[in-house]
Short mmCIF file of C-alpha atoms and ligand atoms in Angstrom, two decimals:
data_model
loop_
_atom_site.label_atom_id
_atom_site.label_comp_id
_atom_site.label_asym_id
_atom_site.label_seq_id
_atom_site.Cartn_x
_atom_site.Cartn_y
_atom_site.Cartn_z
CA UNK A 1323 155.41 -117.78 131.60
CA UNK A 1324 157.66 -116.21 134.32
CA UNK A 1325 157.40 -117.20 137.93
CA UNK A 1326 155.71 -114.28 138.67
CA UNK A 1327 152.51 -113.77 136.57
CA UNK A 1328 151.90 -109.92 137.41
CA UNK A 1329 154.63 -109.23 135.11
CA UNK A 1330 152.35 -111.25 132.35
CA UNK A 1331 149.98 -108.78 132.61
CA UNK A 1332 149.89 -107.07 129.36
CA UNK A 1333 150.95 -103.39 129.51
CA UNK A 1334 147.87 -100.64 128.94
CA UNK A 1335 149.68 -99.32 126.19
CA UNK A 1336 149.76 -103.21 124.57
CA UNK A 1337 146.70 -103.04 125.35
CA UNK A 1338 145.24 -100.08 123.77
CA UNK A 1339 146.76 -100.43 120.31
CA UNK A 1340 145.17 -104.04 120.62
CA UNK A 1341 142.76 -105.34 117.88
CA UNK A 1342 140.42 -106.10 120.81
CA UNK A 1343 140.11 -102.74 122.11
CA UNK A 1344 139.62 -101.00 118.96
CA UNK A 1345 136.02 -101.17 119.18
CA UNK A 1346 135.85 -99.87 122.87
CA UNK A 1347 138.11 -96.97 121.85
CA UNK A 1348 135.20 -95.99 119.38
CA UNK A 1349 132.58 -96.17 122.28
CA UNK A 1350 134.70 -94.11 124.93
CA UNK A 1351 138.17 -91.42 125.21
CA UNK A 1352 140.94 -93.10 125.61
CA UNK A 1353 142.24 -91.78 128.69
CA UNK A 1354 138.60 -92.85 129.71
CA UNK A 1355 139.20 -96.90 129.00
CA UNK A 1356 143.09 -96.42 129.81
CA UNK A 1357 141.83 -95.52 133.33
CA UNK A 1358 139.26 -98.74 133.42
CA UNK A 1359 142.36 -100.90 132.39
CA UNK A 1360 144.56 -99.22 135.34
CA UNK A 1361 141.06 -99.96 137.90
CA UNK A 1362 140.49 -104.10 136.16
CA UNK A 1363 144.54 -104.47 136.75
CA UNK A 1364 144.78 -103.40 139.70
CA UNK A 1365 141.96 -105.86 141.06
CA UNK A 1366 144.01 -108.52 138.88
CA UNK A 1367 147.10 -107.91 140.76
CA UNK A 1368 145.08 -108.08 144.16
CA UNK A 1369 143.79 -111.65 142.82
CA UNK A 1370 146.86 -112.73 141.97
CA UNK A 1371 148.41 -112.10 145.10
CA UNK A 1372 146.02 -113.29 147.01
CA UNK A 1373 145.28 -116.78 145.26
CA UNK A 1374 144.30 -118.96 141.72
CA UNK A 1375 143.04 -116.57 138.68
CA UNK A 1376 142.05 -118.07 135.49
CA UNK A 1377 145.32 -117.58 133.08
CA UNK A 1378 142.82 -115.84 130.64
CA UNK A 1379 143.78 -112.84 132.96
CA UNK A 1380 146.86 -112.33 131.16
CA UNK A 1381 144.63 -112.20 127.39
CA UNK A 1382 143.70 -108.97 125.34
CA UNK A 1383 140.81 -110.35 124.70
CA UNK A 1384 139.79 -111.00 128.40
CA UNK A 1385 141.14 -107.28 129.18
CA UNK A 1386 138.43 -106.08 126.33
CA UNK A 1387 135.60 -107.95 127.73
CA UNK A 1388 136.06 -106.69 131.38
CA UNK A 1389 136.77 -102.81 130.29
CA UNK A 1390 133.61 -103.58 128.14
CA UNK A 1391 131.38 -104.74 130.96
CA UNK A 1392 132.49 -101.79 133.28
CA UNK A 1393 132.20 -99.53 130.56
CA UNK A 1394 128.29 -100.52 130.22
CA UNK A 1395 127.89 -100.20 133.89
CA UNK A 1396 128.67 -96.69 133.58
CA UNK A 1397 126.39 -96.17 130.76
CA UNK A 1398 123.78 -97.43 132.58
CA UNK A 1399 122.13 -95.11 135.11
CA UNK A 1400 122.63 -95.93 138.58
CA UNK A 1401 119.31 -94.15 140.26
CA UNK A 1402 116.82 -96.79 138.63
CA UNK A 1403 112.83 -97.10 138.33
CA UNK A 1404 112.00 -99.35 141.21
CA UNK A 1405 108.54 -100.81 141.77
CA UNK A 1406 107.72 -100.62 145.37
CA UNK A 1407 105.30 -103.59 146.00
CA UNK A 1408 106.12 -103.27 149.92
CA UNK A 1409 102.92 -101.45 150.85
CA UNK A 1410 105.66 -99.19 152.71
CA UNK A 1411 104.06 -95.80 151.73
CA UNK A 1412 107.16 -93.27 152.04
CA UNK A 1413 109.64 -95.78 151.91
CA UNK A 1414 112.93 -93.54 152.70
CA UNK A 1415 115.20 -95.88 150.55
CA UNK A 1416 113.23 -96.01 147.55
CA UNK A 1417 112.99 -91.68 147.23
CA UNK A 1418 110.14 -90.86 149.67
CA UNK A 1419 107.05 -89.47 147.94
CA UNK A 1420 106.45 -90.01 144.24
CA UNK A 1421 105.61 -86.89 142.67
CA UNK A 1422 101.60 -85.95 141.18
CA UNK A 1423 101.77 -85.22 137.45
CA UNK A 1424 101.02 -81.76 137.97
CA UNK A 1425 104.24 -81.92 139.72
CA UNK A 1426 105.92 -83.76 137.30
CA UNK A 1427 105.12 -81.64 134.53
CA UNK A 1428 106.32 -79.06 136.28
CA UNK A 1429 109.79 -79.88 136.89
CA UNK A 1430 110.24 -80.64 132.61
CA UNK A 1431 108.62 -76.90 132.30
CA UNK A 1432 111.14 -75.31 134.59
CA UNK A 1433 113.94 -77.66 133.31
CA UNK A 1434 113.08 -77.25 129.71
CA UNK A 1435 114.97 -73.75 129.10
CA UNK A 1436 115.50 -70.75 131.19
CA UNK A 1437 112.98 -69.77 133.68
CA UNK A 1438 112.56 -66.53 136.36
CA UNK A 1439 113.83 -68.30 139.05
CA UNK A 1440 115.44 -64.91 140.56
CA UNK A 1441 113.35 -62.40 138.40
CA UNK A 1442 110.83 -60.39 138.88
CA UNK A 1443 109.13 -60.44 135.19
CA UNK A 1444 106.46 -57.96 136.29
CA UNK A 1445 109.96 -55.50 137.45
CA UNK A 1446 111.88 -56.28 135.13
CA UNK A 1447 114.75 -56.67 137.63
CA UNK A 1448 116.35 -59.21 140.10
CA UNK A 1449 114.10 -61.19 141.82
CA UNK A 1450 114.06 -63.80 144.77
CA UNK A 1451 113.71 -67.21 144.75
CA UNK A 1452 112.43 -67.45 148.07
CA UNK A 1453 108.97 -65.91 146.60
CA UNK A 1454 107.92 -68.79 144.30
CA UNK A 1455 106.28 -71.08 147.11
CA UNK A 1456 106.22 -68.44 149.96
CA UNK A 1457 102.74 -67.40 149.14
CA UNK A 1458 101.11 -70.46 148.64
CA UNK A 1459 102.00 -71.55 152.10
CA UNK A 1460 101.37 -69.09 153.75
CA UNK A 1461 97.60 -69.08 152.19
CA UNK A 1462 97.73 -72.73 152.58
CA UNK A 1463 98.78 -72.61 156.71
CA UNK A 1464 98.16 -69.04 157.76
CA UNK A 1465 101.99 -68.91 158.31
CA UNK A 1466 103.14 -65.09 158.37
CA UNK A 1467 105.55 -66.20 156.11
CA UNK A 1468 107.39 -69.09 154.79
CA UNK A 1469 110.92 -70.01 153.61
CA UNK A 1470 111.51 -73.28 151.60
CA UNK A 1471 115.43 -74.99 151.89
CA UNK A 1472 116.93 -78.56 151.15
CA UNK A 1473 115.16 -80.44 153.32
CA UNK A 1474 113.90 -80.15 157.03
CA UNK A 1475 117.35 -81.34 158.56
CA UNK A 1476 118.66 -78.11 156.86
CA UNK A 1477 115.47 -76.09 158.13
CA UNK A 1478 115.92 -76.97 161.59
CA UNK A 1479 120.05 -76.11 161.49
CA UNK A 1480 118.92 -72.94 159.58
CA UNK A 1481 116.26 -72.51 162.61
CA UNK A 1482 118.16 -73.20 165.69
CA UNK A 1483 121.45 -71.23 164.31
CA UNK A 1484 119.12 -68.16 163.22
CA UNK A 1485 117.51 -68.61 166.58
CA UNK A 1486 120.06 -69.76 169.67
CA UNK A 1487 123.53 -69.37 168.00
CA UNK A 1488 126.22 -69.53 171.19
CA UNK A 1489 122.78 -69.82 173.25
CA UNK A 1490 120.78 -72.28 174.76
CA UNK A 1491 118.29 -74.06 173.50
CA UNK A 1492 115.73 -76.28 175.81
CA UNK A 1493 114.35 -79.72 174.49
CA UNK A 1494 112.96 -82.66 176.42
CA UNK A 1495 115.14 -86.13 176.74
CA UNK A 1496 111.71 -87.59 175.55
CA UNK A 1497 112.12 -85.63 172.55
CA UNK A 1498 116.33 -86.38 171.44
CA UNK A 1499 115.31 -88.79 168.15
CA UNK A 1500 117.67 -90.71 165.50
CA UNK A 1501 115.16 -90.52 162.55
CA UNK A 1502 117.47 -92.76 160.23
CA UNK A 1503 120.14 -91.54 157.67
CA UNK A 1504 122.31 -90.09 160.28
CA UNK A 1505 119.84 -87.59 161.35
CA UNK A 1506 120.02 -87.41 165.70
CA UNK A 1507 118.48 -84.33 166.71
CA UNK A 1508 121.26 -83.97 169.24
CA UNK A 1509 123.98 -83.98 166.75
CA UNK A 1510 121.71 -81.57 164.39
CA UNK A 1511 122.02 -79.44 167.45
CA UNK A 1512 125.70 -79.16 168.22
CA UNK A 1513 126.27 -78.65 164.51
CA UNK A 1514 124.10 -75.52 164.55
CA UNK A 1515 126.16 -73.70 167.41
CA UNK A 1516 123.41 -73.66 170.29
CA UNK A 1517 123.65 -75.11 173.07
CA UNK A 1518 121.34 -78.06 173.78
CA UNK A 1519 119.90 -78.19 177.31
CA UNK A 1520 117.65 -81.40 177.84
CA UNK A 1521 115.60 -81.30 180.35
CA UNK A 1522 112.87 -83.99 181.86
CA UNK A 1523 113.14 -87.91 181.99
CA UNK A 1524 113.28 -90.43 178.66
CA UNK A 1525 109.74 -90.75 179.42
CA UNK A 1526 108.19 -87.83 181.45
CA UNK A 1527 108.67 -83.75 181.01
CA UNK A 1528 106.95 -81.87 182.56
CA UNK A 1529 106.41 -77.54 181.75
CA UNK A 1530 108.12 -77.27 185.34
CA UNK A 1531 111.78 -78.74 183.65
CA UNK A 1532 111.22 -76.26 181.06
CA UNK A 1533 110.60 -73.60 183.35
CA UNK A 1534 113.59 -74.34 185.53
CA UNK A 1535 115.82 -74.59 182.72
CA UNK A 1536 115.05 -71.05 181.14
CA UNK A 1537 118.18 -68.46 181.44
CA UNK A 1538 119.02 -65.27 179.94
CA UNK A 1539 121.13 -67.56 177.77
CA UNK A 1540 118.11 -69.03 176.35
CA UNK A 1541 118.24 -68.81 172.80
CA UNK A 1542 114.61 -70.92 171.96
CA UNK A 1543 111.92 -73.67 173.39
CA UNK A 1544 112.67 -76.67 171.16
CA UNK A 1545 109.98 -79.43 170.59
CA UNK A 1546 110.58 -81.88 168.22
CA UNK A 1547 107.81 -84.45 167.10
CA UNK A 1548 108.44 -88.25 167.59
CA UNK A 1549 108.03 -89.50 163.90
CA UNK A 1550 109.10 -92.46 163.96
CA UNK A 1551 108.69 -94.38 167.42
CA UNK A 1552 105.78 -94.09 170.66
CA UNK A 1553 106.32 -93.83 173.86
CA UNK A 1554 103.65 -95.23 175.88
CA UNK A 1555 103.05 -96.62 179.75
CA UNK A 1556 103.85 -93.83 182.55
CA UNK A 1557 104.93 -90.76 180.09
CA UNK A 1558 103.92 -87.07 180.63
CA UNK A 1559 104.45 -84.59 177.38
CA UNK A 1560 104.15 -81.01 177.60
CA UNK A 1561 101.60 -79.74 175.12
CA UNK A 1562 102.52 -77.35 172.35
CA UNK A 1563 100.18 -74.59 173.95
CA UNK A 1564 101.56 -74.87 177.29
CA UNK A 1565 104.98 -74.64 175.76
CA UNK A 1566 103.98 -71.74 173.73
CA UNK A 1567 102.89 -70.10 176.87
CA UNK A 1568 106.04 -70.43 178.86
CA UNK A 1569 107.78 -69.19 175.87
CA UNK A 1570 105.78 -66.07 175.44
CA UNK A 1571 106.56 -65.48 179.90
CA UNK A 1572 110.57 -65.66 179.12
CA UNK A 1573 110.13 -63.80 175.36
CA UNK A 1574 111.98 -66.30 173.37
CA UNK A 1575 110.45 -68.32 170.78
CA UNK A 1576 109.32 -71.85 169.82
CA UNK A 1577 110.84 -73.60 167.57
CA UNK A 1578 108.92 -76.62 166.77
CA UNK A 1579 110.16 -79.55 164.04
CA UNK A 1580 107.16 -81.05 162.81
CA UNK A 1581 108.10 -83.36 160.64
CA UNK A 1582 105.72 -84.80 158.81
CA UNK A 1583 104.10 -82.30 156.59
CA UNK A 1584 100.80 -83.11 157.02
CA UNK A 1585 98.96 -80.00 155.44
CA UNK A 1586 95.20 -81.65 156.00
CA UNK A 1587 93.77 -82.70 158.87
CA UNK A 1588 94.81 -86.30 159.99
CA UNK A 1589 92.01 -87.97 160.67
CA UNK A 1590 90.50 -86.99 156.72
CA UNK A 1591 93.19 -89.17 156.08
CA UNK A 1592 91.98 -91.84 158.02
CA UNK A 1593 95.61 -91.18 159.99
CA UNK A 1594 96.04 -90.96 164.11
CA UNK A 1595 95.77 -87.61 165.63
CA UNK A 1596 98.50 -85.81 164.84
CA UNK A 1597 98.99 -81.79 164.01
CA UNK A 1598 98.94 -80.20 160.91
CA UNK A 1599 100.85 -77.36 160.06
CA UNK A 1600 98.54 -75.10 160.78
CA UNK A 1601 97.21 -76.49 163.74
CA UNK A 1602 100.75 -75.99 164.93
CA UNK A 1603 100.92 -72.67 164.37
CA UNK A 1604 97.50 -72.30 165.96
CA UNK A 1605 99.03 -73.68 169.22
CA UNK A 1606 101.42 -71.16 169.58
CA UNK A 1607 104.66 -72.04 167.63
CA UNK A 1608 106.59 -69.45 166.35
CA UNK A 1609 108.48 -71.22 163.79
CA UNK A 1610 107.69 -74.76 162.66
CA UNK A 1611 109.95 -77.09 160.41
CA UNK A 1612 108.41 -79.70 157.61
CA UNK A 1613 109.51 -82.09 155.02
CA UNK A 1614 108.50 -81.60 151.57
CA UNK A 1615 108.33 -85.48 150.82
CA UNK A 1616 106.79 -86.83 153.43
CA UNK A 1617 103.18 -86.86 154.47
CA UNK A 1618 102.80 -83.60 152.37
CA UNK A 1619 103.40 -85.68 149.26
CA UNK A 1620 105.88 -83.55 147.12
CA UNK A 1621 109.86 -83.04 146.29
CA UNK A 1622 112.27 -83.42 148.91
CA UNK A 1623 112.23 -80.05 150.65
CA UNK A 1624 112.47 -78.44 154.05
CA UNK A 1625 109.89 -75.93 155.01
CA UNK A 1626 110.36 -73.58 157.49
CA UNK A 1627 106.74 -71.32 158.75
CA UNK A 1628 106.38 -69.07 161.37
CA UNK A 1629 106.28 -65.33 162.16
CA UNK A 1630 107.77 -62.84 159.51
CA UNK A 1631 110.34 -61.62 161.98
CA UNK A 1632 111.78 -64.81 162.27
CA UNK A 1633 111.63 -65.90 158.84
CA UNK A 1634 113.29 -62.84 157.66
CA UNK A 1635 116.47 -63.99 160.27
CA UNK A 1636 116.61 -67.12 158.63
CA UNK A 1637 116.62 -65.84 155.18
CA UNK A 1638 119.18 -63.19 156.16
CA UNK A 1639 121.53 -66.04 157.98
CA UNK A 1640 124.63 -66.72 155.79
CA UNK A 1641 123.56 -70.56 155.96
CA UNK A 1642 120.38 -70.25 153.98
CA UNK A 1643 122.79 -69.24 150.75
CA UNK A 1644 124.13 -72.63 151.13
CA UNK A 1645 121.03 -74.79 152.65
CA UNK A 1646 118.98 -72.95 149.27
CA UNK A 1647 116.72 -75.40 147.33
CA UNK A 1648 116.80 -75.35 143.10
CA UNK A 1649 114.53 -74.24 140.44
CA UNK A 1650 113.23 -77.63 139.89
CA UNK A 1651 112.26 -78.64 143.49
CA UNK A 1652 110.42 -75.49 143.77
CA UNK A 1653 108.48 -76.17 140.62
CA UNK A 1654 107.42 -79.34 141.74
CA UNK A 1655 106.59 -78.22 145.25
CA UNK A 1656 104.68 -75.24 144.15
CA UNK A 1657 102.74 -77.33 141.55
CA UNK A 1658 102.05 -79.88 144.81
CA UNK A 1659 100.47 -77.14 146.82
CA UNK A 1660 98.23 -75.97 144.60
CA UNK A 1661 96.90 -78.83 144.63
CA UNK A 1662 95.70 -78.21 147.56
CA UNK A 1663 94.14 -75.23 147.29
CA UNK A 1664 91.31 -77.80 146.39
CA UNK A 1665 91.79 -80.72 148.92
CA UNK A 1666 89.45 -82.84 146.90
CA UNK A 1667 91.97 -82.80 144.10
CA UNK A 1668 95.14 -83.06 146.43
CA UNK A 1669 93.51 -86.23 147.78
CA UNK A 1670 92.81 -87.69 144.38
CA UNK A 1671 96.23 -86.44 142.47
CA UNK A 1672 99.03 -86.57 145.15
CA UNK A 1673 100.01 -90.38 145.13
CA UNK A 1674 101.18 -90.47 148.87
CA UNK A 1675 97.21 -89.09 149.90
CA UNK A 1676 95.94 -91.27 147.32
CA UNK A 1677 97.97 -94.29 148.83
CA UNK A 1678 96.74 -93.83 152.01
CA UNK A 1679 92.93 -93.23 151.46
CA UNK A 1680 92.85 -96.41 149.19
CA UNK A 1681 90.33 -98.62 151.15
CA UNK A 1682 91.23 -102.28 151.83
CA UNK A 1683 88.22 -103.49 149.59
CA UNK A 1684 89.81 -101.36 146.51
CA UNK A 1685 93.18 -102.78 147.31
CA UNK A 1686 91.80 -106.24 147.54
CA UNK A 1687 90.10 -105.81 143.81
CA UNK A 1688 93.59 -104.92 142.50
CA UNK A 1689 95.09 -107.75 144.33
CA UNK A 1690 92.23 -109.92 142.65
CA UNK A 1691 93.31 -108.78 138.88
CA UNK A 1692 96.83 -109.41 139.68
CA UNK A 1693 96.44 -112.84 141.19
CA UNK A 1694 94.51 -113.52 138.70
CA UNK A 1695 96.94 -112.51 135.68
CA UNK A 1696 99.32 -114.45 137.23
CA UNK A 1697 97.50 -117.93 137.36
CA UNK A 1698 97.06 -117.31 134.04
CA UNK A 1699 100.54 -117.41 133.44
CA UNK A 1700 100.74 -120.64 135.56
CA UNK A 1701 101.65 -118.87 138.90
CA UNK A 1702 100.46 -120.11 142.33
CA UNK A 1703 99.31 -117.00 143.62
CA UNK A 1704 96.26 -116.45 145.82
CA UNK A 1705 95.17 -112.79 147.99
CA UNK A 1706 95.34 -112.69 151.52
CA UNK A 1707 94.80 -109.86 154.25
CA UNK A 1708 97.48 -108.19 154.45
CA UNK A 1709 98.85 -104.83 156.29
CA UNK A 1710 100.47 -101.12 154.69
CA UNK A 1711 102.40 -98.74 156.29
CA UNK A 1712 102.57 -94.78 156.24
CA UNK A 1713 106.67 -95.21 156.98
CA UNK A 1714 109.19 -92.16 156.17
CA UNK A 1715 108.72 -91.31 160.05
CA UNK A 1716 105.19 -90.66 159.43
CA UNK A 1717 102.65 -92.01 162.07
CA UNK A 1718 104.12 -94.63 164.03
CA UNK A 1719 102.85 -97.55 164.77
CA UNK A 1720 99.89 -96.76 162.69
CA UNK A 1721 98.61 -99.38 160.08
CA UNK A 1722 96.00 -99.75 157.16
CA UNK A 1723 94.52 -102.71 156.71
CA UNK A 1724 95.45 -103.98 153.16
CA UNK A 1725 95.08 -107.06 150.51
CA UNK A 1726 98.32 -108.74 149.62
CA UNK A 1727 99.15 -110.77 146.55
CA UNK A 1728 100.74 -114.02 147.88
CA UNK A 1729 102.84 -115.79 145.87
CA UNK A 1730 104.42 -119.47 146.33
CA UNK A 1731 107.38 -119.38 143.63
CA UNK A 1732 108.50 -122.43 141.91
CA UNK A 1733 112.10 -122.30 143.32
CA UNK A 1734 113.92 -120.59 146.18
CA UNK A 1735 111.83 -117.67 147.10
CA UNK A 1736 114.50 -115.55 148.07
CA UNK A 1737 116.24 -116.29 144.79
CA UNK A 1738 113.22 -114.88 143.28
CA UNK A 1739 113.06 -111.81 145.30
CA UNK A 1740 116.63 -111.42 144.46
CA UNK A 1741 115.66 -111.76 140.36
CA UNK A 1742 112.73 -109.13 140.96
CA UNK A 1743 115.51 -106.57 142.63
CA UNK A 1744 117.91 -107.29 140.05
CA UNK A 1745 114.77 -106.69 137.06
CA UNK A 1746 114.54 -103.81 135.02
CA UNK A 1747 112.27 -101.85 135.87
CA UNK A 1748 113.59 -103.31 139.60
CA UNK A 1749 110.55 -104.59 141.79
CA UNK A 1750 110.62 -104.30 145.41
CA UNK A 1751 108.68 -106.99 147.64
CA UNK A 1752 108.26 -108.49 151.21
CA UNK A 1753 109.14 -112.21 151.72
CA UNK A 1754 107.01 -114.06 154.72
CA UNK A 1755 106.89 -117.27 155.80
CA UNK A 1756 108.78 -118.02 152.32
CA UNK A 1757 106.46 -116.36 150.40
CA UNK A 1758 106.62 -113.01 148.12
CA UNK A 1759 103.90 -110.86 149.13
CA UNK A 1760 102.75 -107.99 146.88
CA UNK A 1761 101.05 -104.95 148.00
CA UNK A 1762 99.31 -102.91 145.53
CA UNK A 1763 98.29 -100.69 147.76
CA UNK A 1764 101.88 -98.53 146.91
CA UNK A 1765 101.80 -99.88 142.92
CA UNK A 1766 100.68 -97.14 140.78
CA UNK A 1767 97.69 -98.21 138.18
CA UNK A 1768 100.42 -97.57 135.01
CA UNK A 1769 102.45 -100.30 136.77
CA UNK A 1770 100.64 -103.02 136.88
CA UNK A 1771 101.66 -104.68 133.57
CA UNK A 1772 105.83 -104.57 134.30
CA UNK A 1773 104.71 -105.70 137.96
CA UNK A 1774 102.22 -109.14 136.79
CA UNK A 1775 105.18 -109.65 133.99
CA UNK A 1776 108.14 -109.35 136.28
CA UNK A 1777 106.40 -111.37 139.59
CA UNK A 1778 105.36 -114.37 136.45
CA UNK A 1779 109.08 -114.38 135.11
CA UNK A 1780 110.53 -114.53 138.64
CA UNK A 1781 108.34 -116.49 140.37
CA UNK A 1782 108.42 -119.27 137.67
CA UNK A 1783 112.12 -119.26 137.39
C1 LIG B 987 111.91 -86.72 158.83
C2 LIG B 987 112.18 -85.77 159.91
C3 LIG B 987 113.29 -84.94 159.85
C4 LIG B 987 114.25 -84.98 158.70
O1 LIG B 987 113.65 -84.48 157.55
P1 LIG B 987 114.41 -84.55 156.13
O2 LIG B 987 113.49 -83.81 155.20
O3 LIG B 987 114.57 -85.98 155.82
O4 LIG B 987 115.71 -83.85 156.30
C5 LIG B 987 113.48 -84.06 160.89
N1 LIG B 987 112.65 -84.01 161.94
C6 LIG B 987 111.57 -84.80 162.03
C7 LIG B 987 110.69 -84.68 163.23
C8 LIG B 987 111.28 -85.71 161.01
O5 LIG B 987 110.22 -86.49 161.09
#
């Protein structure tokens, strides 16, 4: 061995006409593992440098076994089926809303072949995408019209650029939210080209700030809801009408980010007051902004309503080519909404309304089978009170009583939460007071079997 052992190394080329890669170059192009050689020895040489490495480094056969294991890892998808046993309803991390069949079977349809995604079949020429969930929401919200983009970051750049490019637009300090992921409405605000002009305290506006504020420069009234924290003690908070009204005096309109999605009435779904999208609209906003996959329940989306003047601006801005949304987002939104053209049957079929009007007492029965299944299998696992959340910026501070599975787990109980994360299909949990507690409240029925056999592998491990 020299005194340097880099130069042991064996050379890719060595390495590829090797007996022990022969059976990875029938699994993968060469240039393919040639390029997971260059990636294992370049983390080699790192080691080597920086301190002891097992002398199998410099081995074909320990080459193969590495280029093998990364090789599986990127055979292996990397967006996974998790389990979400947090009670967290829309859980931002783990994809938001999951989808209602109808929706489901909606995206294979438009994904299975070609579909009239820009074609007017009735025409027989081009058509517009922009008209496959336009009607539905504007039935389902009295909007004059509708547009439908990425998501509602995108809908409320598309909004405020349409609206107060080189302008300015007006928005309380109470109002200026980080809603997670990188999303500060300030910074959303300087991207789109208008000007932002707070007005008003952290904790009081009043419709005089707005008032005083207003220019010839103004471009639009901005109000943007809280989602995800409350403000409470000595706050004042101008109300949507009132803002409406001072709009309508200085002719510009009111742009109003919403949020939440909620397409029913809050308290039918036993949620704190809080407006829907029509009930917006009825206060006097001229264009509103929504997620897709939050309260409303479907794909990731961004929903823009509001009067067809202004609608039409944002379709004809340059941006909305590149904020558009694809064929199979708008087959599984427009297979959402019409579910709730019948609210009965958007309560019962769209998991994130079904989540949230589960009572505690039905939670509690599914916590009883699952407890139950597990002290079967020898687990120590007994139900206790427990609490869910909405999440996803969705009704803060807001929370529905639930029944938790608690588990005491032979060993280390974060070693077990680790195994569940780790599992295939992956199961999300919440440890307390080192304990794993379950909430079905946010396990789907279809489920339960991979959850009870995961939680008795882990929590006996
Ligand atoms: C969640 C939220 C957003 C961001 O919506 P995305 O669909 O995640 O882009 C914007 N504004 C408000 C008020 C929100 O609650």
């Amino acid at each position: 061995m020299s005194t340097d052992p880099r130069r042991d190394i064996p050379a890719v080329d060595r390495l590829l006409g090797s007996a022990a890669f022969a059976p990875l170059l029938a699994r993968a192009p060469r240039p393919l593992i040639a390029r997971l050689i260059r990636d294992v020895q370049q983390r080699v040489r790192a080691d080597l440098a920086s301190g002891d490495v097992s002398p199998e480094v410099t081995t074909e056969a320990w080459h193969a076994r590495q280029v093998g294991e990364a090789l599986g890892g990127l055979q292996r998808p990397t967006l996974r089926r998790v389990i979400n046993a947090t009670g967290i309803i829309l859980h931002t991390n783990l994809g938001r809303a999951p989808l209602a069949p109808a929706a489901r079977a909606a995206v294979v349809e438009a994904a299975n072949g070609y579909c009239n995604l820009e074609f007017d079949l009735a025409a027989g020429i081009r058509g517009s995408r922009h008209a496959h969930c336009a009607e539905l929401l504007r039935q389902l919200t009295g909007a004059g019209a509708a547009l439908v983009v990425n998501n509602n970051a995108a809908a409320l750049v598309l909004a405020l650029d349409t609206l107060a490019r080189g302008r300015d637009a007006i928005i309380s300090r109470g109002e200026l939210v980080e809603i997670g992921d990188s999303f500060r409405v300030a910074e959303i605000m300087a991207r789109s080209g208008a000007r932002m002009v707070e007005v008003g305290a952290s904790n009081r506006t009043h419709l005089s700030d707005y008032r005083a504020a207003l220019s010839p420069d103004t471009g639009a009234l901005l109000k943007v809801h809280r989602s995800n924290f409350l403000i409470t003690g000595f706050t004042a908070e101008v109300a949507v009408a009132e803002l409406a009204h001072v709009a309508g005096e200085a002719a510009v309109p009111l742009l109003y980010d919403l949020g939440s999605g909620l397409l029913l009435p809050a308290a039918s779904l036993g949620l704190p007051p809080e407006p829907t999208a029509s009930e917006a609209l009825g206060m006097g906003a001229d264009l509103i902004t929504l997620s897709g996959d939050k309260l409303l329940g479907g794909p990731q989306a961004g929903i823009l309503l509001g009067t067809p003047e202004l609608i039409d601006r944002c379709r004809k801005n340059p941006l909305s080519r590149a904020l558009r949304v694809d064929k199979l987002t708008l087959a599984a939104l427009g297979a959402t909404l019409e579910l709730y053209l019948d609210p009965a049957r958007a309560r019962a079929e769209i998991p994130v309304l079904r989540m949230l009007l589960a009572s505690q007492a039905e939670v509690a029965t599914r916590a009883s089978r699952i407890a139950a299944a597990l002290r079967r299998r020898g687990v120590d696992a007994d139900v206790a009170d427990g609490e869910s959340a909405a999440g996803g910026g969705a009704s803060p501070g807001h929370v529905l009583a639930s029944a938790h599975v608690v588990i005491r787990t032979g060993g280390s109980c974060r070693a077990a939460e680790g195994r569940l994360r780790a599992g295939d299909p992956a199961v999300l949990v919440r440890v307390q007071e080192d304990r794993l507690r379950i909430d079905p409240r946010t396990v789907d029925d279809s489920e339960e079997d991979a959850l009870i056999e995961a939680l008795g592998t882990a929590a006996l491990a």
